[in-house]
CSV table of C-alpha atoms in Angstrom, one decimal:
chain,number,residue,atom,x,y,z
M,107,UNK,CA,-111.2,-61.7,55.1
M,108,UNK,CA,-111.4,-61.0,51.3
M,109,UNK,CA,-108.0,-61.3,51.0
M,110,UNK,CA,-107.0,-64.9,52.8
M,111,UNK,CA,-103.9,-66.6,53.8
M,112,UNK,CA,-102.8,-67.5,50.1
M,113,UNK,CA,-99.1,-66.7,49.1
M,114,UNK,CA,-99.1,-62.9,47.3
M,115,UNK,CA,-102.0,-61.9,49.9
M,116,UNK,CA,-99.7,-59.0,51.0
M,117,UNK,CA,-98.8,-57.7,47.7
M,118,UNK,CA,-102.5,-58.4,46.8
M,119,UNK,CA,-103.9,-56.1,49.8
M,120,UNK,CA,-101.2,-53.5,48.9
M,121,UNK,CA,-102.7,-52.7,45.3
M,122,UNK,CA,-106.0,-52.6,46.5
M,123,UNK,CA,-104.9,-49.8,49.1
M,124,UNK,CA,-103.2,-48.2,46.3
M,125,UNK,CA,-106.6,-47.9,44.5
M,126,UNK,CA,-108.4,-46.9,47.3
M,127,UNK,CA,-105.9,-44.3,48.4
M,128,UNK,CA,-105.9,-42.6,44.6
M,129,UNK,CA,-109.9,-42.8,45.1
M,130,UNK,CA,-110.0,-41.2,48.9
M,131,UNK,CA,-112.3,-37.8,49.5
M,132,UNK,CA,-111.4,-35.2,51.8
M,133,UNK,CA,-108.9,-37.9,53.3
M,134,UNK,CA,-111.2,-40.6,53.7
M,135,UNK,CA,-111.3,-44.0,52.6
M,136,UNK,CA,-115.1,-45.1,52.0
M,137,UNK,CA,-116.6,-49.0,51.4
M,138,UNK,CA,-118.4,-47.0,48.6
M,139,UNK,CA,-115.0,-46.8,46.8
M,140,UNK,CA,-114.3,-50.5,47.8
M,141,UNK,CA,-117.1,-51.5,46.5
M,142,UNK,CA,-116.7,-49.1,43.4
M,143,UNK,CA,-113.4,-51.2,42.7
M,144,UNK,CA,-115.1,-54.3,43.1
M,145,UNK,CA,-113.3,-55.0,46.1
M,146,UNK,CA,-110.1,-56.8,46.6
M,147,UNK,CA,-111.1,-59.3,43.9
M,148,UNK,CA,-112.8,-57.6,41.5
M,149,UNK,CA,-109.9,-54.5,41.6
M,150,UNK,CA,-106.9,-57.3,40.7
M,151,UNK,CA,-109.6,-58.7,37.5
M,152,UNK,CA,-109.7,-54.6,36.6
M,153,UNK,CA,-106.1,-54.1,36.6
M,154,UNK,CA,-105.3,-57.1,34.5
M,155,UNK,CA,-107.6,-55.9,32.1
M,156,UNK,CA,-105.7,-52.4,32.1
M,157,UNK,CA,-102.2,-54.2,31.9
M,158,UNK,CA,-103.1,-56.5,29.1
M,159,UNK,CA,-104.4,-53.6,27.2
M,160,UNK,CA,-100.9,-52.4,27.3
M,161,UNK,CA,-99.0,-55.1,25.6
M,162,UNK,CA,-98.9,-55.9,21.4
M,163,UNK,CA,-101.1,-58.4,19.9
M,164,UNK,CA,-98.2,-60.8,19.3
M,165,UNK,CA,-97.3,-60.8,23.2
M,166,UNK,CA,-100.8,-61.2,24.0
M,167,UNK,CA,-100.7,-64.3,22.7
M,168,UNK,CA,-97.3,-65.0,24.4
M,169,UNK,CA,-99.2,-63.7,27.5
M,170,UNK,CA,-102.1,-66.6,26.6
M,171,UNK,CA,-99.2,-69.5,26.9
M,172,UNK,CA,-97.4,-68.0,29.8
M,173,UNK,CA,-100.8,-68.0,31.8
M,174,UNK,CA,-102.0,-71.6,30.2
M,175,UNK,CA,-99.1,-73.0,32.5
M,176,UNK,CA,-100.1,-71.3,35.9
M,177,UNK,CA,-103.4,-73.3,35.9
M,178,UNK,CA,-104.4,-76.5,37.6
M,179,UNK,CA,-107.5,-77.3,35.6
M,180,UNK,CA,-110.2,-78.1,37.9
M,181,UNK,CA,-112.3,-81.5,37.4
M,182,UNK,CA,-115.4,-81.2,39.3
M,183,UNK,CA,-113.8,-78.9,41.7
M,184,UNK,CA,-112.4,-75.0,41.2
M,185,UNK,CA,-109.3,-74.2,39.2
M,186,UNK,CA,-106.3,-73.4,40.9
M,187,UNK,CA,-102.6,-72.2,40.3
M,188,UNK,CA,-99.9,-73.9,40.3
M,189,UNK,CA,-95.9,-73.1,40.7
M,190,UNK,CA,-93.8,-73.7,37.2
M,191,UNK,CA,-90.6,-73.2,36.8
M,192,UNK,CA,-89.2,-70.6,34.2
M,193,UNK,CA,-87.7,-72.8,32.4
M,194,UNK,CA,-91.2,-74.6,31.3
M,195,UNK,CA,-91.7,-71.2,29.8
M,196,UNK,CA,-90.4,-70.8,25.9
M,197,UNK,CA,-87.1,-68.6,26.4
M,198,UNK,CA,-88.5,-65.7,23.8
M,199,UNK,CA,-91.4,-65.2,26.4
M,200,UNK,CA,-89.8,-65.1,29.2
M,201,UNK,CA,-88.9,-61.1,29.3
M,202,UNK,CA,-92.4,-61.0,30.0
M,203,UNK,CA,-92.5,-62.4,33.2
M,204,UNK,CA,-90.2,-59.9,34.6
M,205,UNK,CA,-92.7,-56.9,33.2
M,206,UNK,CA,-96.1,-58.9,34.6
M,207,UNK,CA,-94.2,-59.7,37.7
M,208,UNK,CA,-93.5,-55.9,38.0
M,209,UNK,CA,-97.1,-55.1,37.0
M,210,UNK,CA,-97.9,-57.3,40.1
M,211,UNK,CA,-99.3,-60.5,38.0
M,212,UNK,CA,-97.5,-62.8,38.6
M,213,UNK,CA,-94.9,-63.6,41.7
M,214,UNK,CA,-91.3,-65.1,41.0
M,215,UNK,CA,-89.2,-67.0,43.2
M,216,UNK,CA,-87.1,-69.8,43.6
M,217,UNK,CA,-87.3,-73.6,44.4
M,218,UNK,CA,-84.2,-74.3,46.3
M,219,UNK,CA,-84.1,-77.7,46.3
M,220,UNK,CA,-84.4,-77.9,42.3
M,221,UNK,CA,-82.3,-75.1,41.8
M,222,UNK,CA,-84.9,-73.3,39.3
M,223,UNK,CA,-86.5,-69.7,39.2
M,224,UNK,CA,-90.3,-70.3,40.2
M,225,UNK,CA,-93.4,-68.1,38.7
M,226,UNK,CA,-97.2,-67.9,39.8
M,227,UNK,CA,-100.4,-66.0,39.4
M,228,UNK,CA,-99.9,-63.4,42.0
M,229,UNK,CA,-103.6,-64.7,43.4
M,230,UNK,CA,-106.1,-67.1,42.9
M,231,UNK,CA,-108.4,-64.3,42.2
M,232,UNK,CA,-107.0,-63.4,39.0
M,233,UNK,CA,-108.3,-67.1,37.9
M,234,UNK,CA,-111.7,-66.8,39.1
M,235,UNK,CA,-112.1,-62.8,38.3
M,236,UNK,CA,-110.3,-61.8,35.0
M,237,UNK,CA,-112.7,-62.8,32.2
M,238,UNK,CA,-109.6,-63.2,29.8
M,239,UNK,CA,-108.3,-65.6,31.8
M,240,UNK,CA,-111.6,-67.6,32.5
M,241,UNK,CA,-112.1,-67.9,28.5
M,242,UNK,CA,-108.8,-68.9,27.9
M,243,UNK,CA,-108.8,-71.5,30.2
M,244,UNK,CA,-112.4,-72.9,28.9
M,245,UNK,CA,-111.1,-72.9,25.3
M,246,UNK,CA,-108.2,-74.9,26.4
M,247,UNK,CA,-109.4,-77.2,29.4
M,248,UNK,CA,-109.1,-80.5,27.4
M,249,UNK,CA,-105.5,-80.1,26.8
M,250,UNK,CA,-104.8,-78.5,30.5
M,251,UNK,CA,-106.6,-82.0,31.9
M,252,UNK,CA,-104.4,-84.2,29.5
M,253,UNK,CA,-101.6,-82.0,30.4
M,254,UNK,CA,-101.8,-82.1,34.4
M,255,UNK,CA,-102.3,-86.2,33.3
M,256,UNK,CA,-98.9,-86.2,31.8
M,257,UNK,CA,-97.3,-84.3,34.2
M,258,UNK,CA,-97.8,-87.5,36.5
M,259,UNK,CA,-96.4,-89.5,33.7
M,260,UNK,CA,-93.5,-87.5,32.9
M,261,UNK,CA,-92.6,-87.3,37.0
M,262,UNK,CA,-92.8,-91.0,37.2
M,263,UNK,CA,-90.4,-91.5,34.0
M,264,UNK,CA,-88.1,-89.2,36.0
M,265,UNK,CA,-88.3,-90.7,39.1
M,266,UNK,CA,-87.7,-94.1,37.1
M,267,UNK,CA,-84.1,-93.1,36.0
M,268,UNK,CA,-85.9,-92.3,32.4
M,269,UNK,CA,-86.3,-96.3,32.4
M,270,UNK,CA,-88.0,-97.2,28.6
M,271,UNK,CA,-90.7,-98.9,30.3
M,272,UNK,CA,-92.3,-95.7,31.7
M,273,UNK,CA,-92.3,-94.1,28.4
M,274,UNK,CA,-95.6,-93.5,26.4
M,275,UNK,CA,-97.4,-96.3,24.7
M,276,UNK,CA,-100.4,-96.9,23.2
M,277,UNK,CA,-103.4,-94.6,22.9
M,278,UNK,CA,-101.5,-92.2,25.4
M,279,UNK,CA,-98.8,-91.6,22.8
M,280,UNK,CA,-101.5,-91.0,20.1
M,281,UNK,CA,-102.5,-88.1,21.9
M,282,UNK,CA,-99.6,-86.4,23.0
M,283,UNK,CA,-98.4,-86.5,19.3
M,284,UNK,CA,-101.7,-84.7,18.8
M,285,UNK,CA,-101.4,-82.2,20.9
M,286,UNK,CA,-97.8,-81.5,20.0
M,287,UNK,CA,-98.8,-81.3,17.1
M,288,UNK,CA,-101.5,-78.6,17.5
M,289,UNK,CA,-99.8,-76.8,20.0
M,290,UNK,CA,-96.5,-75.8,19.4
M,291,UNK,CA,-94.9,-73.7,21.6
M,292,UNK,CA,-97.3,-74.5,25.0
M,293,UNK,CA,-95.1,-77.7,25.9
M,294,UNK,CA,-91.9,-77.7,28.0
M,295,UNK,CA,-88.8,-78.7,27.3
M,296,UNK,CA,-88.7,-81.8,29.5
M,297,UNK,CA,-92.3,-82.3,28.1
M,298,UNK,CA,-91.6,-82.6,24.5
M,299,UNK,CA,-88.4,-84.5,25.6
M,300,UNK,CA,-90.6,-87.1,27.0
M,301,UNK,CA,-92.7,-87.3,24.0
M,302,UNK,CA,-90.0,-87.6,21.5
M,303,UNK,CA,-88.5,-90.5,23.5
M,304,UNK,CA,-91.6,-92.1,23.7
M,305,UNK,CA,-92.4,-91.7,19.9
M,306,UNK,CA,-88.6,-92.5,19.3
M,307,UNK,CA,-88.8,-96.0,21.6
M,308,UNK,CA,-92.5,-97.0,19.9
M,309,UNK,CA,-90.6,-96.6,16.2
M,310,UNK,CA,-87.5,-99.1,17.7
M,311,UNK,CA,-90.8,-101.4,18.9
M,312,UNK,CA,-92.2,-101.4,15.4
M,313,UNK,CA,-89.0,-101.9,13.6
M,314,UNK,CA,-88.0,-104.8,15.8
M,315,UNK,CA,-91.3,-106.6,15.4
M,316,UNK,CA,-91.2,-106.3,11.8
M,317,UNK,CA,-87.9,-107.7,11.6
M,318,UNK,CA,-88.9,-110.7,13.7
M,319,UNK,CA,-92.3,-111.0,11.8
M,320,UNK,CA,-90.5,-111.3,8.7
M,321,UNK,CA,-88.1,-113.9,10.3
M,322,UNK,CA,-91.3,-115.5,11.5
M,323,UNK,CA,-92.8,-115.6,7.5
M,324,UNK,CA,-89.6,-117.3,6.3
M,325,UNK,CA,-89.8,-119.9,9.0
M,326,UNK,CA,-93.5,-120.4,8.2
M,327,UNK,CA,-93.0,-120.5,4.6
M,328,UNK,CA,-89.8,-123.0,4.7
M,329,UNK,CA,-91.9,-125.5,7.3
M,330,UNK,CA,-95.0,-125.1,5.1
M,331,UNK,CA,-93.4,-125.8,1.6
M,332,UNK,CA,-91.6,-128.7,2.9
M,333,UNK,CA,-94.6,-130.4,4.6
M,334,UNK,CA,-97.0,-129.4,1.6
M,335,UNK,CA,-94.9,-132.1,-0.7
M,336,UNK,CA,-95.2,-135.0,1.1
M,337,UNK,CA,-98.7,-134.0,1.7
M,338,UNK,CA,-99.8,-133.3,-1.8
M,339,UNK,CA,-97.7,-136.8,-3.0
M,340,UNK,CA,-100.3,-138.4,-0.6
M,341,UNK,CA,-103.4,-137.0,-1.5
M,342,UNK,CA,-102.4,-138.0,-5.1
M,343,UNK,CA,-101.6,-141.4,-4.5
M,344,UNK,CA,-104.7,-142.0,-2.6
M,345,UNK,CA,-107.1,-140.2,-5.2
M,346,UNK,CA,-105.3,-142.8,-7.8
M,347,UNK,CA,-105.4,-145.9,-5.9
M,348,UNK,CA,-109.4,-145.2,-5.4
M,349,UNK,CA,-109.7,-145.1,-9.0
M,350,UNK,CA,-108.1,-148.6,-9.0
M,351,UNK,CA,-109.8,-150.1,-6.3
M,352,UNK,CA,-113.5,-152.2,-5.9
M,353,UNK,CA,-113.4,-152.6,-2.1
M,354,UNK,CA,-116.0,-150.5,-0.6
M,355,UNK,CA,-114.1,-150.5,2.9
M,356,UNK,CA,-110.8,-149.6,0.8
M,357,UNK,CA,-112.6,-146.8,-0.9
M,358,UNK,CA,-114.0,-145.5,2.3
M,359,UNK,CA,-110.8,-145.0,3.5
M,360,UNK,CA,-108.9,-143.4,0.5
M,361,UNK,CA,-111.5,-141.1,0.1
M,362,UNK,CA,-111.4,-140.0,3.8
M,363,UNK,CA,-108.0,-139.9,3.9
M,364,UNK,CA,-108.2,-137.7,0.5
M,365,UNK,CA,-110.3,-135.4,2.0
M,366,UNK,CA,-107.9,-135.1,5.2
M,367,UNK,CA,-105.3,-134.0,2.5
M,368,UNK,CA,-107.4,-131.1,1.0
M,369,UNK,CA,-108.2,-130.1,4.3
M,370,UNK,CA,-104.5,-129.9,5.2
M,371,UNK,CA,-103.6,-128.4,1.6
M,372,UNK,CA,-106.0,-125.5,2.4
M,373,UNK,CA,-104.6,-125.0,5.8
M,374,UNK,CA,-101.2,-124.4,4.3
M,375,UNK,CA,-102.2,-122.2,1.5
M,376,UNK,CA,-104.2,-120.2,4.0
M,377,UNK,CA,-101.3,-120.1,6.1
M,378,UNK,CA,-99.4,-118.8,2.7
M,379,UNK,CA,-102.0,-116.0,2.2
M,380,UNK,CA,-101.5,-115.2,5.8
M,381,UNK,CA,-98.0,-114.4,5.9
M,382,UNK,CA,-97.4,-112.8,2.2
M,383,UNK,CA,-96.5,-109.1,2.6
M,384,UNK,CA,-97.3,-108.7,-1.3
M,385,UNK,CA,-99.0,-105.2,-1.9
M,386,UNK,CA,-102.3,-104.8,-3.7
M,387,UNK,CA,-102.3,-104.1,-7.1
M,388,UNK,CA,-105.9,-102.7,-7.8
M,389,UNK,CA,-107.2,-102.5,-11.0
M,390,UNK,CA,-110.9,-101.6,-12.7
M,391,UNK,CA,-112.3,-105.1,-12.2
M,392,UNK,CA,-115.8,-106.4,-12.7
M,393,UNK,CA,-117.2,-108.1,-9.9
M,394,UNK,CA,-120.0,-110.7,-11.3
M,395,UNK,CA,-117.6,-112.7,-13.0
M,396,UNK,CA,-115.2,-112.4,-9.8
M,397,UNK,CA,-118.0,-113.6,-8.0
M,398,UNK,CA,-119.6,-116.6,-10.6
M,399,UNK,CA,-116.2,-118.0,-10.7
M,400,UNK,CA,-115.6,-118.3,-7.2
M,401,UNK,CA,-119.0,-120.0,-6.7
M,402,UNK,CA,-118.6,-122.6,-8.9
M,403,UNK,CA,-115.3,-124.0,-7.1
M,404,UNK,CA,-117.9,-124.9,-4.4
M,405,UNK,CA,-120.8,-126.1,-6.8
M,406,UNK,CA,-120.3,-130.0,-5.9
M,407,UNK,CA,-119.6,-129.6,-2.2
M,408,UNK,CA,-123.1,-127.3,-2.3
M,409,UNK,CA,-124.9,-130.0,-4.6
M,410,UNK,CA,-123.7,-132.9,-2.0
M,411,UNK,CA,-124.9,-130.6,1.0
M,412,UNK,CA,-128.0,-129.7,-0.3
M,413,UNK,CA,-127.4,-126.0,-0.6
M,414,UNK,CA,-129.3,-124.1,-2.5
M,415,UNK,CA,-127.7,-120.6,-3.9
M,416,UNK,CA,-128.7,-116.9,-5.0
M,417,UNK,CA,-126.4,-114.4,-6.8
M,418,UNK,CA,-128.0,-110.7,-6.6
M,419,UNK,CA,-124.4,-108.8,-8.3
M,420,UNK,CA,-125.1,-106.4,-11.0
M,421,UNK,CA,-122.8,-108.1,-14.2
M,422,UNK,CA,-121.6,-104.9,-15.0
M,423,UNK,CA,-120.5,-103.1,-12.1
M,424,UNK,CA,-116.5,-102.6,-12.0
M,425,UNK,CA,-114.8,-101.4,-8.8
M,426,UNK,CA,-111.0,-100.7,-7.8
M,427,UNK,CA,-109.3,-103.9,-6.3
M,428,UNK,CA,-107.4,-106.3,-6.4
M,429,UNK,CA,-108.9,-109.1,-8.1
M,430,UNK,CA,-106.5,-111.8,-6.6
M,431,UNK,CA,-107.2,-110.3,-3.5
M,432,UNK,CA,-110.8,-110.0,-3.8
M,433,UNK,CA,-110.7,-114.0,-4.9
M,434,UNK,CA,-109.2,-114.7,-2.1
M,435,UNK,CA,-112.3,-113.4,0.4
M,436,UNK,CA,-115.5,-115.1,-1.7
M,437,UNK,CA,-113.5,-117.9,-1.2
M,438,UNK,CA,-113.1,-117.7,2.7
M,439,UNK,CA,-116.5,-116.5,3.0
M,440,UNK,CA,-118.2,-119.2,0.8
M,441,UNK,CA,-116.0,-122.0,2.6
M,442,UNK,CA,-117.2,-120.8,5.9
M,443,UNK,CA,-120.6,-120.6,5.0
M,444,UNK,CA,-120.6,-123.9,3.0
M,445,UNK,CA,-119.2,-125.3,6.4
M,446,UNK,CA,-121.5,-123.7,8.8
M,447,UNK,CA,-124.4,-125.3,6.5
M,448,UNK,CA,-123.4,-129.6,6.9
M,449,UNK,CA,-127.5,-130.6,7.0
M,450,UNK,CA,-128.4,-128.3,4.5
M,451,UNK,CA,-129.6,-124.7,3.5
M,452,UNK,CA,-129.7,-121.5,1.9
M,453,UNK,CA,-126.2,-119.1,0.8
M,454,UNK,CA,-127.2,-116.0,-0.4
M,455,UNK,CA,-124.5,-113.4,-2.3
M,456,UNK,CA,-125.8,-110.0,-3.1
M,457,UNK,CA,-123.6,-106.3,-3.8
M,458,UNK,CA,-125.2,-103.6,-3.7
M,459,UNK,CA,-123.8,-100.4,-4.8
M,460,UNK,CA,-124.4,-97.1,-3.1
M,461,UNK,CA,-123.0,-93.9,-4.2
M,462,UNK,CA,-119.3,-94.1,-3.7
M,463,UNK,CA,-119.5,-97.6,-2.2
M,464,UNK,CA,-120.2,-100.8,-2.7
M,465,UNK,CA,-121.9,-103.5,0.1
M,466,UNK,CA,-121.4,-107.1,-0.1
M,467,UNK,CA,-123.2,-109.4,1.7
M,468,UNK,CA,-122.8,-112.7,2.5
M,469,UNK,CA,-125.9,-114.8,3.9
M,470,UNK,CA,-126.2,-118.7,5.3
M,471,UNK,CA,-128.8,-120.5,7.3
M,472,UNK,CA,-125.9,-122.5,8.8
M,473,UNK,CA,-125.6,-122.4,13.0
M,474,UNK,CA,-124.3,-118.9,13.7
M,475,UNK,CA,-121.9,-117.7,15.5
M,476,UNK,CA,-121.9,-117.2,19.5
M,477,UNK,CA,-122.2,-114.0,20.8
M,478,UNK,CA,-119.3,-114.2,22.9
M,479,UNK,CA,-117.4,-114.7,19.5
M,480,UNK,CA,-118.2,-112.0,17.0
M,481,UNK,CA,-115.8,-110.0,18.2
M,482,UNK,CA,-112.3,-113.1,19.0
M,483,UNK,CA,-113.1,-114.7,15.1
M,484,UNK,CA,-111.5,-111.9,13.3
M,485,UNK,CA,-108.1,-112.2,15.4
M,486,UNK,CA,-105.4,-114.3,13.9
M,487,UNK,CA,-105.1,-118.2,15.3
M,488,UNK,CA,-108.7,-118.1,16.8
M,489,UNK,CA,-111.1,-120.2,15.4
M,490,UNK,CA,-114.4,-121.7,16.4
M,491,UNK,CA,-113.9,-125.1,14.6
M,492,UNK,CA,-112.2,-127.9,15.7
M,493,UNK,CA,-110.0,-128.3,12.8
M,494,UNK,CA,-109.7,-125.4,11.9
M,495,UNK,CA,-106.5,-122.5,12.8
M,496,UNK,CA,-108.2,-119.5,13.0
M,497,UNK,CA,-106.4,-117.6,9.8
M,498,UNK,CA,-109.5,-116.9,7.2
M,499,UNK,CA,-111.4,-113.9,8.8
M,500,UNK,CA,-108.0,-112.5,9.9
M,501,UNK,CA,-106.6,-112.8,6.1
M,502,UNK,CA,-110.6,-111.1,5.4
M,503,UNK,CA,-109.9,-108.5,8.0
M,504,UNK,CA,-106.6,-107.9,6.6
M,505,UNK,CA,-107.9,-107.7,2.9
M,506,UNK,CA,-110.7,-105.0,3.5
M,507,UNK,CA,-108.7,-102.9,5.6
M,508,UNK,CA,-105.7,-102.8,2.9
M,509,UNK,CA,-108.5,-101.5,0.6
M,510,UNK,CA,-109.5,-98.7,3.0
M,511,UNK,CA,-112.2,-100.7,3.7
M,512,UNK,CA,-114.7,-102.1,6.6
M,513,UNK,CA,-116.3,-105.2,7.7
M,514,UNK,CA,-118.9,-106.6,9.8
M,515,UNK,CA,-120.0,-110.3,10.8
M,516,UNK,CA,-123.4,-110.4,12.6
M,517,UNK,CA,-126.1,-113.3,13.6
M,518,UNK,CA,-129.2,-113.1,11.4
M,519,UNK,CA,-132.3,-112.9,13.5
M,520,UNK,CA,-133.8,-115.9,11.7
M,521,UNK,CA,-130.7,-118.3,12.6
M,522,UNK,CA,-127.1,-118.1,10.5
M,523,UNK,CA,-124.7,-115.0,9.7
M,524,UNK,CA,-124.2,-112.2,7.3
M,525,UNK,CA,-120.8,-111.0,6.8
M,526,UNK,CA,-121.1,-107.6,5.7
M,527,UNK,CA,-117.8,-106.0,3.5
M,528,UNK,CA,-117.9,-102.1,2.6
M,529,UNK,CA,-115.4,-101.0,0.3
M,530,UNK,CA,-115.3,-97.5,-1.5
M,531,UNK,CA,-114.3,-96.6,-4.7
């Protein structure tokens, strides 16, 4: 009964008759010495404990891998053992399947349908019983769950004729890199195989889409330089004729139709920003006078709005970035909020600098944002205006990240947003 119907019950049973027969008195076999063994479980844990005593600090830890591949992990249930074949075993270790395999360990065989030599725990005992075992299965459960995972993964890949669509993507490619990374030598051939043509097909991906995304900026920059003429000879000739002109109806128009043209002009330079590649050039930069200046491109349009304005920026405090950068987001920030405020309220700009960081903050009393999207405004072409195309908070995004940075857009309990940037030194 102790010993069960499990594959390597036999030789099991056998080695606990061994130990029993060098422990019989006056020809007897007693339970006393059965139980003195720890019986047919407990006796197989003891001998493991004799036979790992026997081999070098370096193959004990050769021992560790070999044994880290004959366990199913267990989620929620017990762990069991599994069958791998020898050649999911690094070839130095593998002498030392032949010596546990003599030592009764493990049990070898062969999968005939594969063609491959086979090895297994001798009994599932030796997982529940042999305290070695136990702790070096604890200390490396994670990565036995992520491996049994990828096992499925890797099957399915196989079955699939290798197809490139079954490879690794995504997160799941993250984290086998990382744990090929921090365990060398505990991965299979066909394993790390499978990894390197999944990490190999994911750098293709990435060169082919920044090849088409710079075919993409050419394209955009071409249609936007040769509609920006036209455009800009518009606005011009409206903004002159409405010098020239006394007809109140006249001068409604050209100044609306002025207006349209600045819109669009700002749409294409956005569009500009959006698609330059240029890298940052940070420098030691002071931020009030970054800040001031930007401000008082939007002085009118807050004076015809009835805005009202605070500044709370220390004047001396310098910080590494890119001042043309940095431009580039007070202005997207204060257009927004001018925009979010037609009827009227209060923009507040305030950095604060803490330790190795600074926080700047940028306040309205305009209508919010709805909840369903704080999280959609920061991706490229998504916008919550009707005119506009959804590039400014991506080319923000964009900007703080490139600085190592974060930001945050939130409601303000009292009605508006704060946009939130974090930026260290």
């Amino acid at each position: 009964r102790d010993v069960g119907q499990e594959p390597g019950s036999l030789p099991l049973l056998e080695f606990c008759l061994t130990q029993l027969w060098e422990r019989q008195e006056f020809r007897r076999i007693s339970h006393a010495a059965y139980t003195a063994i720890g019986g047919v479980q407990q006796a197989l844990a003891n001998h493991a404990d004799a036979v790992y005593a026997e081999f070098t600090k370096q193959e004990r830890e050769q021992l560790r891998h070999i044994f880290l591949k004959l366990v199913r992990p267990g989620q929620g249930t017990e762990d069991t053992r599994q069958v791998a074949s020898v050649g999911q075993i690094a070839e130095e270790y593998r002498g030392l399947i032949t010596r546990l395999a003599d030592k009764r360990l493990l049990v070898t065989g062969r999968d005939e349908e594969r063609g491959e030599e086979t090895v297994e725990v001798v009994h599932e005992a030796l997982i529940r019983r042999w305290q070695t075992l136990r702790q070096w299965v604890d200390e490396e459960r994670e990565f036995l769950v992520w491996q049994e995972k990828l096992r499925v993964l890797l099957g399915q890949w196989e079955e699939s004729g290798k197809d490139e669509g079954a490879l690794l993507r995504g997160l799941p490619l993250d984290e086998a890199l990382k744990w090929r990374r921090s365990h060398p030598g505990y991965l299979g051939e066909r394993v790390l195989n499978f990894i390197e043509e999944s990490r190999l097909s994911r750098q293709k991906e990435l060169k082919e889409r920044e090849e088409q995304r710079n075919k993409n900026i050419v394209i955009v920059k071409k249609l936007a330089s040769q509609i920006r003429h036209p455009i800009t000879s518009i606005g011009r000739t409206a903004r002159l004729l409405s010098r020239k002109s006394t007809d109140p109806q006249q001068l409604k128009f050209l100044d609306m139709m002025a207006m349209e043209v600045t819109r669009i002009e700002q749409t294409l330079e956005d569009l500009f920003i959006f698609v330059d590649a240029t890298p940052l050039k940070k420098e030691r930069s002071l931020i009030y006078p970054l800040t001031i200046k930007t401000l008082m491109l939007f002085y009118r349009t807050m004076e015809k709005q009835d805005i009202k304005h605070h500044t709370v920026v220390p004047e001396k405090l310098a910080w590494n970035v890119d001042p043309l950068h940095m431009r580039r987001i007070f202005i997207h920030l204060l257009r927004n909020a001018i925009e979010a405020m037609e009827n009227g309220g209060e923009l507040t700009v305030e950095i604060v600098e803490e330790a190795d960081q600074i926080h700047i903050y940028v306040r309205d009393t305009g209508i919010g944002i709805a909840s369903s999207d704080l999280q959609r405004v920061l991706k490229p072409f998504y916008s919550t205006k009707n005119a506009g195309i959804g590039t400014g908070l991506a080319i923000i995004k964009r900007t703080v990240s490139d600085h190592n940075g974060k930001l945050f857009i939130r409601n303000r309990e009292n009605g508006g947003t704060e946009v939130e940037i974090i930026l260290p030194e």
